[in-house]
Short mmCIF file of C-alpha atoms in Angstrom, two decimals:
data_model
loop_
_atom_site.label_atom_id
_atom_site.label_comp_id
_atom_site.label_asym_id
_atom_site.label_seq_id
_atom_site.Cartn_x
_atom_site.Cartn_y
_atom_site.Cartn_z
CA UNK A 1 76.64 41.35 9.37
CA UNK A 2 75.83 42.40 12.40
CA UNK A 3 74.83 46.61 12.17
CA UNK A 4 76.66 48.52 14.21
CA UNK A 5 75.66 50.08 17.70
CA UNK A 6 74.92 53.14 15.66
CA UNK A 7 73.34 52.03 12.57
CA UNK A 8 70.35 50.10 14.72
CA UNK A 9 69.89 53.00 16.72
CA UNK A 10 68.69 54.63 13.85
CA UNK A 11 66.96 51.21 13.13
CA UNK A 12 65.37 51.98 15.89
CA UNK A 13 64.58 54.73 16.49
CA UNK A 14 63.50 55.05 13.03
CA UNK A 15 60.99 52.31 13.75
CA UNK A 16 59.62 53.65 16.07
CA UNK A 17 58.91 56.77 14.69
CA UNK A 18 56.45 55.13 12.26
CA UNK A 19 54.75 53.42 15.17
CA UNK A 20 54.27 56.89 16.44
CA UNK A 21 52.74 57.84 12.78
CA UNK A 22 50.49 55.38 12.30
CA UNK A 23 49.12 54.72 16.13
CA UNK A 24 49.57 58.70 17.34
CA UNK A 25 50.88 58.31 21.37
CA UNK A 26 52.72 55.18 22.41
CA UNK A 27 53.97 54.77 26.18
CA UNK A 28 57.53 53.18 26.47
CA UNK A 29 56.03 49.82 27.55
CA UNK A 30 53.32 50.14 24.58
CA UNK A 31 56.43 50.79 21.67
CA UNK A 32 58.22 47.53 23.79
CA UNK A 33 55.69 45.68 23.29
CA UNK A 34 55.32 46.81 19.28
CA UNK A 35 58.84 47.11 19.43
CA UNK A 36 59.87 44.00 20.17
CA UNK A 37 62.65 45.84 21.76
CA UNK A 38 64.31 45.36 25.49
CA UNK A 39 63.32 47.61 27.60
CA UNK A 40 66.60 49.99 28.57
CA UNK A 41 67.01 49.80 24.32
CA UNK A 42 63.04 51.42 24.74
CA UNK A 43 63.31 53.84 27.20
CA UNK A 44 67.55 54.83 25.64
CA UNK A 45 65.39 55.74 22.19
CA UNK A 46 62.93 57.37 23.96
CA UNK A 47 66.12 60.02 25.45
CA UNK A 48 67.31 60.26 22.35
CA UNK A 49 63.89 61.86 20.01
CA UNK A 50 63.27 63.46 22.81
CA UNK A 51 66.65 65.16 22.71
CA UNK A 52 66.17 65.61 19.43
CA UNK A 53 62.95 67.41 19.22
CA UNK A 54 61.41 64.67 17.63
CA UNK A 55 58.73 62.93 20.34
CA UNK A 56 57.47 64.63 22.91
CA UNK A 57 55.65 63.93 25.94
CA UNK A 58 51.55 63.64 25.16
CA UNK A 59 49.96 62.82 28.00
CA UNK A 60 49.36 60.02 30.22
CA UNK A 61 47.93 56.97 29.81
CA UNK A 62 44.44 56.75 31.32
CA UNK A 63 45.15 53.30 32.76
CA UNK A 64 43.50 52.43 36.18
CA UNK A 65 46.78 51.17 37.94
CA UNK A 66 48.19 51.14 41.12
CA UNK A 67 51.48 53.69 40.57
CA UNK A 68 51.91 56.83 38.16
CA UNK A 69 50.18 57.14 35.05
CA UNK A 70 52.27 54.96 32.11
CA UNK A 71 53.63 58.92 29.75
CA UNK A 72 52.26 59.24 26.74
CA UNK A 73 54.92 59.97 24.00
CA UNK A 74 54.25 61.56 20.49
CA UNK A 75 55.38 62.93 17.69
CA UNK A 76 56.10 67.04 17.84
CA UNK A 77 53.89 67.95 15.88
CA UNK A 78 54.46 71.36 15.48
CA UNK A 79 58.25 70.81 14.29
CA UNK A 80 57.40 71.30 10.96
CA UNK A 81 54.18 72.34 8.96
CA UNK A 82 52.81 70.90 5.59
CA UNK A 83 50.20 72.73 3.08
CA UNK A 84 47.90 70.94 0.51
CA UNK A 85 46.86 72.52 -3.03
CA UNK A 86 44.25 71.04 -5.13
CA UNK A 87 44.38 73.16 -7.96
CA UNK A 88 41.20 72.95 -10.73
CA UNK A 89 40.07 74.66 -13.54
CA UNK A 90 37.88 77.42 -11.88
CA UNK A 91 39.13 77.29 -8.55
CA UNK A 92 41.94 76.44 -5.77
CA UNK A 93 41.36 74.95 -2.34
CA UNK A 94 43.98 74.65 0.45
CA UNK A 95 45.08 73.16 4.08
CA UNK A 96 47.49 73.89 6.60
CA UNK A 97 48.45 70.95 9.00
CA UNK A 98 51.17 70.49 11.50
CA UNK A 99 53.48 67.81 11.45
CA UNK A 100 50.66 65.09 12.49
CA UNK A 101 48.67 65.70 9.77
CA UNK A 102 46.01 67.84 12.23
CA UNK A 103 44.40 70.45 10.46
CA UNK A 104 44.38 73.46 11.31
CA UNK A 105 43.26 76.00 8.82
CA UNK A 106 41.21 75.67 5.25
CA UNK A 107 39.97 77.93 2.36
CA UNK A 108 39.38 77.88 -1.45
CA UNK A 109 38.94 80.38 -3.90
CA UNK A 110 36.91 80.39 -6.83
CA UNK A 111 40.11 81.73 -9.91
CA UNK A 112 38.58 83.52 -14.09
CA UNK A 113 41.21 83.12 -15.84
CA UNK A 114 39.83 85.68 -17.65
CA UNK A 115 41.14 87.89 -15.89
CA UNK A 116 45.15 87.13 -16.49
CA UNK A 117 47.72 84.65 -15.79
CA UNK A 118 49.46 86.73 -13.10
CA UNK A 119 46.24 88.00 -11.02
CA UNK A 120 45.67 83.65 -11.86
CA UNK A 121 48.43 83.13 -9.84
CA UNK A 122 48.28 86.01 -7.31
CA UNK A 123 44.64 84.83 -5.80
CA UNK A 124 46.66 81.32 -5.29
CA UNK A 125 50.00 82.75 -3.89
CA UNK A 126 47.62 84.81 -1.76
CA UNK A 127 45.30 82.58 -0.39
CA UNK A 128 48.36 79.84 0.98
CA UNK A 129 49.75 82.93 2.13
CA UNK A 130 46.86 83.25 4.09
CA UNK A 131 46.20 80.33 5.69
CA UNK A 132 49.42 79.62 6.24
CA UNK A 133 49.58 82.93 8.54
CA UNK A 134 45.58 81.07 9.72
CA UNK A 135 47.36 78.40 11.28
CA UNK A 136 50.20 80.46 12.91
CA UNK A 137 52.70 78.51 10.89
CA UNK A 138 55.14 80.79 9.88
CA UNK A 139 56.93 78.30 7.28
CA UNK A 140 55.34 75.87 5.44
CA UNK A 141 58.20 73.12 4.93
CA UNK A 142 56.15 70.94 2.43
CA UNK A 143 53.44 71.75 0.27
CA UNK A 144 51.90 69.25 -1.83
CA UNK A 145 50.37 70.69 -5.30
CA UNK A 146 47.52 67.83 -7.21
CA UNK A 147 46.76 69.72 -10.51
CA UNK A 148 45.21 68.41 -14.08
CA UNK A 149 47.86 67.46 -17.16
CA UNK A 150 50.84 65.61 -17.45
CA UNK A 151 54.00 65.99 -14.28
CA UNK A 152 57.71 65.73 -16.58
CA UNK A 153 59.88 62.69 -14.38
CA UNK A 154 62.74 64.75 -15.16
CA UNK A 155 61.28 68.26 -14.03
CA UNK A 156 58.51 67.12 -11.42
CA UNK A 157 56.85 70.51 -13.00
CA UNK A 158 53.91 70.49 -14.73
CA UNK A 159 54.12 70.31 -18.58
CA UNK A 160 52.38 72.47 -20.91
CA UNK A 161 49.38 70.89 -21.51
CA UNK A 162 46.85 72.66 -24.56
CA UNK A 163 43.82 72.67 -23.28
CA UNK A 164 44.72 73.83 -18.96
CA UNK A 165 45.56 77.34 -18.52
CA UNK A 166 48.34 78.59 -18.21
CA UNK A 167 47.94 79.90 -14.57
CA UNK A 168 48.70 76.35 -12.82
CA UNK A 169 52.32 75.88 -14.01
CA UNK A 170 52.87 79.46 -13.35
CA UNK A 171 51.30 79.13 -9.31
CA UNK A 172 54.54 75.75 -9.30
CA UNK A 173 56.95 78.84 -10.13
CA UNK A 174 55.02 80.97 -8.12
CA UNK A 175 54.89 79.47 -5.26
CA UNK A 176 58.90 78.54 -5.04
CA UNK A 177 59.71 82.07 -5.50
CA UNK A 178 56.69 83.07 -2.37
CA UNK A 179 58.39 80.22 -0.47
CA UNK A 180 61.88 79.91 -0.10
CA UNK A 181 63.01 76.98 1.16
CA UNK A 182 59.68 75.21 1.47
CA UNK A 183 59.63 72.05 -0.90
CA UNK A 184 56.87 71.57 -3.59
CA UNK A 185 56.07 68.69 -4.30
CA UNK A 186 53.93 68.42 -7.69
CA UNK A 187 51.92 65.27 -8.68
CA UNK A 188 48.77 64.73 -11.02
CA UNK A 189 45.82 65.10 -8.90
CA UNK A 190 44.20 61.63 -10.27
CA UNK A 191 47.43 60.03 -8.48
CA UNK A 192 46.74 61.66 -5.36
CA UNK A 193 43.49 60.58 -5.23
CA UNK A 194 44.55 56.85 -6.07
CA UNK A 195 47.29 57.36 -2.98
CA UNK A 196 44.61 58.71 -0.79
CA UNK A 197 41.99 56.35 -1.68
CA UNK A 198 45.13 53.10 -1.04
CA UNK A 199 45.92 54.88 2.43
CA UNK A 200 42.43 55.85 3.68
CA UNK A 201 39.35 54.96 1.31
CA UNK A 202 38.08 52.37 -1.48
CA UNK A 203 41.39 50.65 -2.02
CA UNK A 204 43.13 50.13 2.02
CA UNK A 205 42.88 46.57 1.59
CA UNK A 206 44.26 46.77 -2.02
CA UNK A 207 48.11 46.78 -3.45
CA UNK A 208 47.36 46.54 -6.94
CA UNK A 209 44.08 48.27 -8.10
CA UNK A 210 43.21 51.81 -10.42
CA UNK A 211 41.63 54.09 -10.44
CA UNK A 212 38.91 55.57 -12.72
CA UNK A 213 38.91 59.87 -11.96
CA UNK A 214 34.71 60.30 -12.98
CA UNK A 215 34.13 64.75 -12.71
CA UNK A 216 34.56 67.43 -15.88
CA UNK A 217 37.58 65.26 -16.72
CA UNK A 218 38.71 61.60 -16.54
CA UNK A 219 41.56 60.04 -15.67
CA UNK A 220 42.91 56.76 -14.66
CA UNK A 221 45.83 55.83 -11.59
CA UNK A 222 47.63 52.68 -11.74
CA UNK A 223 49.05 51.13 -8.88
CA UNK A 224 50.41 47.67 -8.63
CA UNK A 225 52.12 46.24 -6.13
CA UNK A 226 52.10 48.89 -3.78
CA UNK A 227 53.46 51.54 -6.39
CA UNK A 228 52.25 54.25 -7.95
CA UNK A 229 52.86 53.99 -11.67
CA UNK A 230 53.68 57.06 -13.73
CA UNK A 231 55.29 55.70 -16.90
CA UNK A 232 57.63 56.88 -18.86
CA UNK A 233 55.87 61.08 -19.59
CA UNK A 234 54.32 60.12 -16.50
CA UNK A 235 51.02 59.61 -19.09
CA UNK A 236 49.70 56.52 -17.14
CA UNK A 237 46.96 56.72 -16.73
CA UNK A 238 45.40 59.14 -19.99
CA UNK A 239 42.54 57.30 -20.38
CA UNK A 240 39.81 60.03 -21.22
CA UNK A 241 42.22 59.57 -24.97
CA UNK A 242 41.68 55.80 -25.41
CA UNK A 243 39.65 55.54 -28.18
CA UNK A 244 36.16 53.79 -27.97
CA UNK A 245 33.79 53.20 -29.91
CA UNK A 246 30.10 55.26 -29.89
CA UNK A 247 32.40 58.22 -30.23
CA UNK A 248 32.39 60.87 -33.22
CA UNK A 249 35.69 60.63 -34.13
CA UNK A 250 38.62 59.94 -33.07
CA UNK A 251 41.23 61.75 -30.37
CA UNK A 252 43.85 63.72 -30.98
CA UNK A 253 46.82 64.73 -29.69
CA UNK A 254 46.33 67.79 -28.42
CA UNK A 255 42.43 67.16 -27.83
CA UNK A 256 40.80 63.98 -25.79
CA UNK A 257 37.94 65.01 -27.81
CA UNK A 258 36.45 61.67 -29.63
CA UNK A 259 38.02 59.17 -26.67
CA UNK A 260 36.63 58.07 -23.61
CA UNK A 261 36.29 61.62 -21.92
CA UNK A 262 33.44 62.29 -24.68
CA UNK A 263 31.92 59.79 -22.90
CA UNK A 264 32.03 59.87 -19.62
CA UNK A 265 33.16 63.05 -18.88
CA UNK A 266 31.37 65.34 -16.61
CA UNK A 267 29.68 67.59 -20.00
CA UNK A 268 28.63 64.09 -21.67
CA UNK A 269 27.29 62.54 -18.55
CA UNK A 270 24.80 65.86 -18.14
CA UNK A 271 24.04 65.43 -21.73
CA UNK A 272 23.18 61.30 -21.19
CA UNK A 273 20.87 62.48 -18.58
CA UNK A 274 19.30 64.97 -20.97
CA UNK A 275 18.66 62.32 -23.85
CA UNK A 276 17.18 59.87 -20.99
CA UNK A 277 14.86 62.56 -19.17
CA UNK A 278 16.53 62.79 -15.64
CA UNK A 279 17.99 66.21 -16.56
CA UNK A 280 15.07 67.71 -15.27
CA UNK A 281 14.09 66.23 -12.39
CA UNK A 282 17.41 66.38 -10.26
CA UNK A 283 16.93 69.57 -9.49
CA UNK A 284 18.16 73.19 -11.29
CA UNK A 285 21.74 73.26 -12.34
CA UNK A 286 22.32 70.21 -11.29
CA UNK A 287 26.31 69.54 -12.36
CA UNK A 288 27.31 65.67 -13.30
CA UNK A 289 27.22 64.26 -9.49
CA UNK A 290 24.50 65.52 -8.80
CA UNK A 291 22.50 64.12 -10.98
CA UNK A 292 23.83 60.52 -10.91
CA UNK A 293 22.81 61.04 -7.34
CA UNK A 294 19.35 61.21 -7.34
CA UNK A 295 19.08 58.75 -9.75
CA UNK A 296 21.14 56.67 -7.19
CA UNK A 297 18.22 57.75 -4.87
CA UNK A 298 15.37 57.20 -7.00
CA UNK A 299 16.90 53.59 -8.13
CA UNK A 300 17.48 52.52 -3.99
CA UNK A 301 14.40 54.45 -3.11
CA UNK A 302 12.56 51.86 -4.87
CA UNK A 303 12.33 52.98 -8.46
CA UNK A 304 11.94 49.54 -11.05
CA UNK A 305 14.29 48.65 -13.60
CA UNK A 306 13.88 49.30 -16.97
CA UNK A 307 15.43 47.49 -20.34
CA UNK A 308 17.97 49.30 -22.04
CA UNK A 309 18.71 49.70 -25.91
CA UNK A 310 22.51 50.11 -25.35
CA UNK A 311 25.72 47.96 -23.89
CA UNK A 312 28.93 47.43 -24.37
CA UNK A 313 28.60 45.39 -27.91
CA UNK A 314 26.07 48.02 -28.96
CA UNK A 315 27.26 49.78 -32.63
CA UNK A 316 26.82 53.76 -30.68
CA UNK A 317 27.73 53.80 -26.99
CA UNK A 318 26.83 57.94 -26.59
CA UNK A 319 22.36 56.67 -28.23
CA UNK A 320 20.03 55.68 -25.30
CA UNK A 321 17.08 53.76 -26.35
CA UNK A 322 14.39 55.17 -24.62
CA UNK A 323 10.94 54.35 -24.63
CA UNK A 324 8.41 57.18 -26.59
CA UNK A 325 6.36 57.30 -23.69
CA UNK A 326 9.62 57.52 -21.57
CA UNK A 327 9.16 60.88 -20.68
CA UNK A 328 6.35 60.74 -18.56
CA UNK A 329 6.57 57.06 -17.58
CA UNK A 330 8.23 56.58 -13.15
CA UNK A 331 11.27 58.37 -12.41
CA UNK A 332 12.72 54.45 -11.02
CA UNK A 333 12.59 53.55 -14.15
CA UNK A 334 14.16 56.64 -15.80
CA UNK A 335 16.58 56.70 -13.49
CA UNK A 336 17.49 53.00 -13.28
CA UNK A 337 17.66 53.46 -17.41
CA UNK A 338 19.93 55.93 -16.80
CA UNK A 339 22.53 54.17 -13.72
CA UNK A 340 22.40 51.45 -16.63
CA UNK A 341 23.42 53.60 -19.43
CA UNK A 342 26.20 55.13 -17.75
CA UNK A 343 27.27 52.10 -17.19
CA UNK A 344 27.79 50.99 -20.31
CA UNK A 345 29.61 53.59 -21.27
CA UNK A 346 31.77 52.78 -18.26
CA UNK A 347 32.32 49.16 -18.50
CA UNK A 348 34.36 50.46 -22.14
CA UNK A 349 36.63 51.60 -20.69
CA UNK A 350 36.96 49.99 -17.61
CA UNK A 351 36.72 46.28 -19.81
CA UNK A 352 40.18 48.89 -21.31
CA UNK A 353 42.01 48.46 -18.63
CA UNK A 354 41.36 45.06 -17.02
CA UNK A 355 42.02 43.75 -19.72
CA UNK A 356 45.51 45.11 -20.42
CA UNK A 357 46.62 45.52 -16.36
CA UNK A 358 44.22 42.74 -13.97
CA UNK A 359 44.47 44.69 -11.83
CA UNK A 360 41.24 42.74 -9.41
CA UNK A 361 40.07 46.24 -8.35
CA UNK A 362 38.74 48.73 -9.58
CA UNK A 363 38.62 52.38 -8.33
CA UNK A 364 34.91 54.41 -10.18
CA UNK A 365 36.65 57.99 -7.89
CA UNK A 366 35.83 61.85 -8.39
CA UNK A 367 32.88 62.58 -7.69
CA UNK A 368 30.01 60.80 -9.70
CA UNK A 369 32.11 58.07 -8.70
CA UNK A 370 31.70 58.66 -5.55
CA UNK A 371 27.60 59.53 -6.00
CA UNK A 372 27.28 56.48 -7.76
CA UNK A 373 27.09 54.56 -5.42
CA UNK A 374 27.15 51.04 -5.39
CA UNK A 375 24.52 51.18 -7.53
CA UNK A 376 26.33 52.34 -10.05
CA UNK A 377 29.60 50.04 -9.17
CA UNK A 378 27.59 46.84 -9.90
CA UNK A 379 26.48 48.16 -12.31
CA UNK A 380 29.66 48.12 -14.22
CA UNK A 381 30.90 45.28 -12.79
CA UNK A 382 28.06 43.16 -13.78
CA UNK A 383 29.42 44.90 -17.11
CA UNK A 384 32.81 43.69 -16.68
CA UNK A 385 31.71 40.13 -15.60
CA UNK A 386 29.96 39.29 -19.34
CA UNK A 387 33.40 41.52 -21.31
CA UNK A 388 36.00 39.85 -19.71
CA UNK A 389 37.84 36.50 -18.89
CA UNK A 390 39.57 38.84 -15.89
CA UNK A 391 38.30 38.96 -12.26
CA UNK A 392 37.77 42.62 -11.05
CA UNK A 393 36.18 44.55 -8.04
CA UNK A 394 34.13 47.12 -9.01
CA UNK A 395 33.78 49.85 -5.64
CA UNK A 396 33.11 53.49 -5.30
CA UNK A 397 35.09 56.43 -3.49
CA UNK A 398 35.04 56.41 -0.31
CA UNK A 399 37.14 60.23 -0.62
CA UNK A 400 35.17 61.46 -3.23
CA UNK A 401 36.59 64.68 -4.48
CA UNK A 402 37.60 65.38 -1.29
CA UNK A 403 40.27 62.19 -2.40
CA UNK A 404 42.58 65.42 -4.54
CA UNK A 405 43.38 66.93 -1.69
CA UNK A 406 43.56 64.34 1.25
CA UNK A 407 46.15 62.71 -1.60
CA UNK A 408 48.45 65.95 -1.74
CA UNK A 409 49.02 66.78 2.35
CA UNK A 410 49.52 63.04 2.61
CA UNK A 411 52.17 63.15 0.36
CA UNK A 412 53.66 66.81 1.99
CA UNK A 413 53.55 64.33 5.26
CA UNK A 414 55.17 61.53 4.43
CA UNK A 415 57.60 63.77 2.17
CA UNK A 416 58.72 65.87 5.53
CA UNK A 417 58.64 64.07 7.91
CA UNK A 418 60.83 60.70 5.53
CA UNK A 419 63.25 64.40 5.74
CA UNK A 420 63.13 65.05 9.25
CA UNK A 421 63.19 61.44 10.30
CA UNK A 422 66.13 60.37 8.50
#
């Protein structure tokens, strides 16, 4: 049945708003061309959206032609203000933006959980309030929060998870209390990273892929047919608990030690670097990402590779076959050996996911995935080709650790625009 006039107007308005979201300011002529609507219909919707306070004149086009330049129309950016939080074990980062996603303020603060739940929560909430004030936002419409752990699909809140600080869960309730009327959206950090990589990063051309978060913790996000899959209990992608060969023991319901985390978490990467003789070469105090970045630089700078005494079929993926004299060898040789062994470990988890989901594409995300770049991604892909009959492209993250904050902001922006434009 044909749409009623009011329904048709709503559909046209929403189409125009979506184009302005995607393309930025447009002229009425450009809206006509992109929507296929008639000139009078476009003129009507521009008038309606302007009167409703959703769009405004944003300048003039720079076209060189006779007569006045065409007016550009864009979304009213200060119609709503948004915030995004990246909640880590050791601190919080926040950005505040307008409705179109332009960042107006950003800040971060380290948090010592030993100081107690109350002080830790106060530090985090105060950081949000200061950033909002700096941005000139009297009220935040929506706040997106990315945090490690499981999100209860029924309540949308962080579940009480062993190993994560208590202030994480209390923070969400405190935000509701201190920011009345603000929508608080909580999502697992790895899921947000995947959304950001799909929108702006390594998976921009994929509607089905899996992102491996490689950082202090290990996780995976599953995107199938364009939709993020969270699982029945919100725990899809808790790959740190995956039992794999090469670990000492098995994971438990409350501890992922003994699972894939024991091979690929930041602490395991640093221990591997020590065993391979590269930890000191990467610089004093270098973290896991720093060591991987150093190794990539050594290899791409001309260092030779070498045989590694470990593989997907090896008995213990934690044992590294290093020659007795390797410590005195060339830095490129040691770096290649380290990256090869790390790729052996990562391939165990990646191959399991590929066999189960057949995603066709795997993104190595987080700070370590970004630091590994193509050098690490190619090594993992080579091993998957040997281990699995299913094709899987392996790509390095484009956004790295920044993906969580970006994903939280995109989630807040989509939610706010969905409500205001609905």
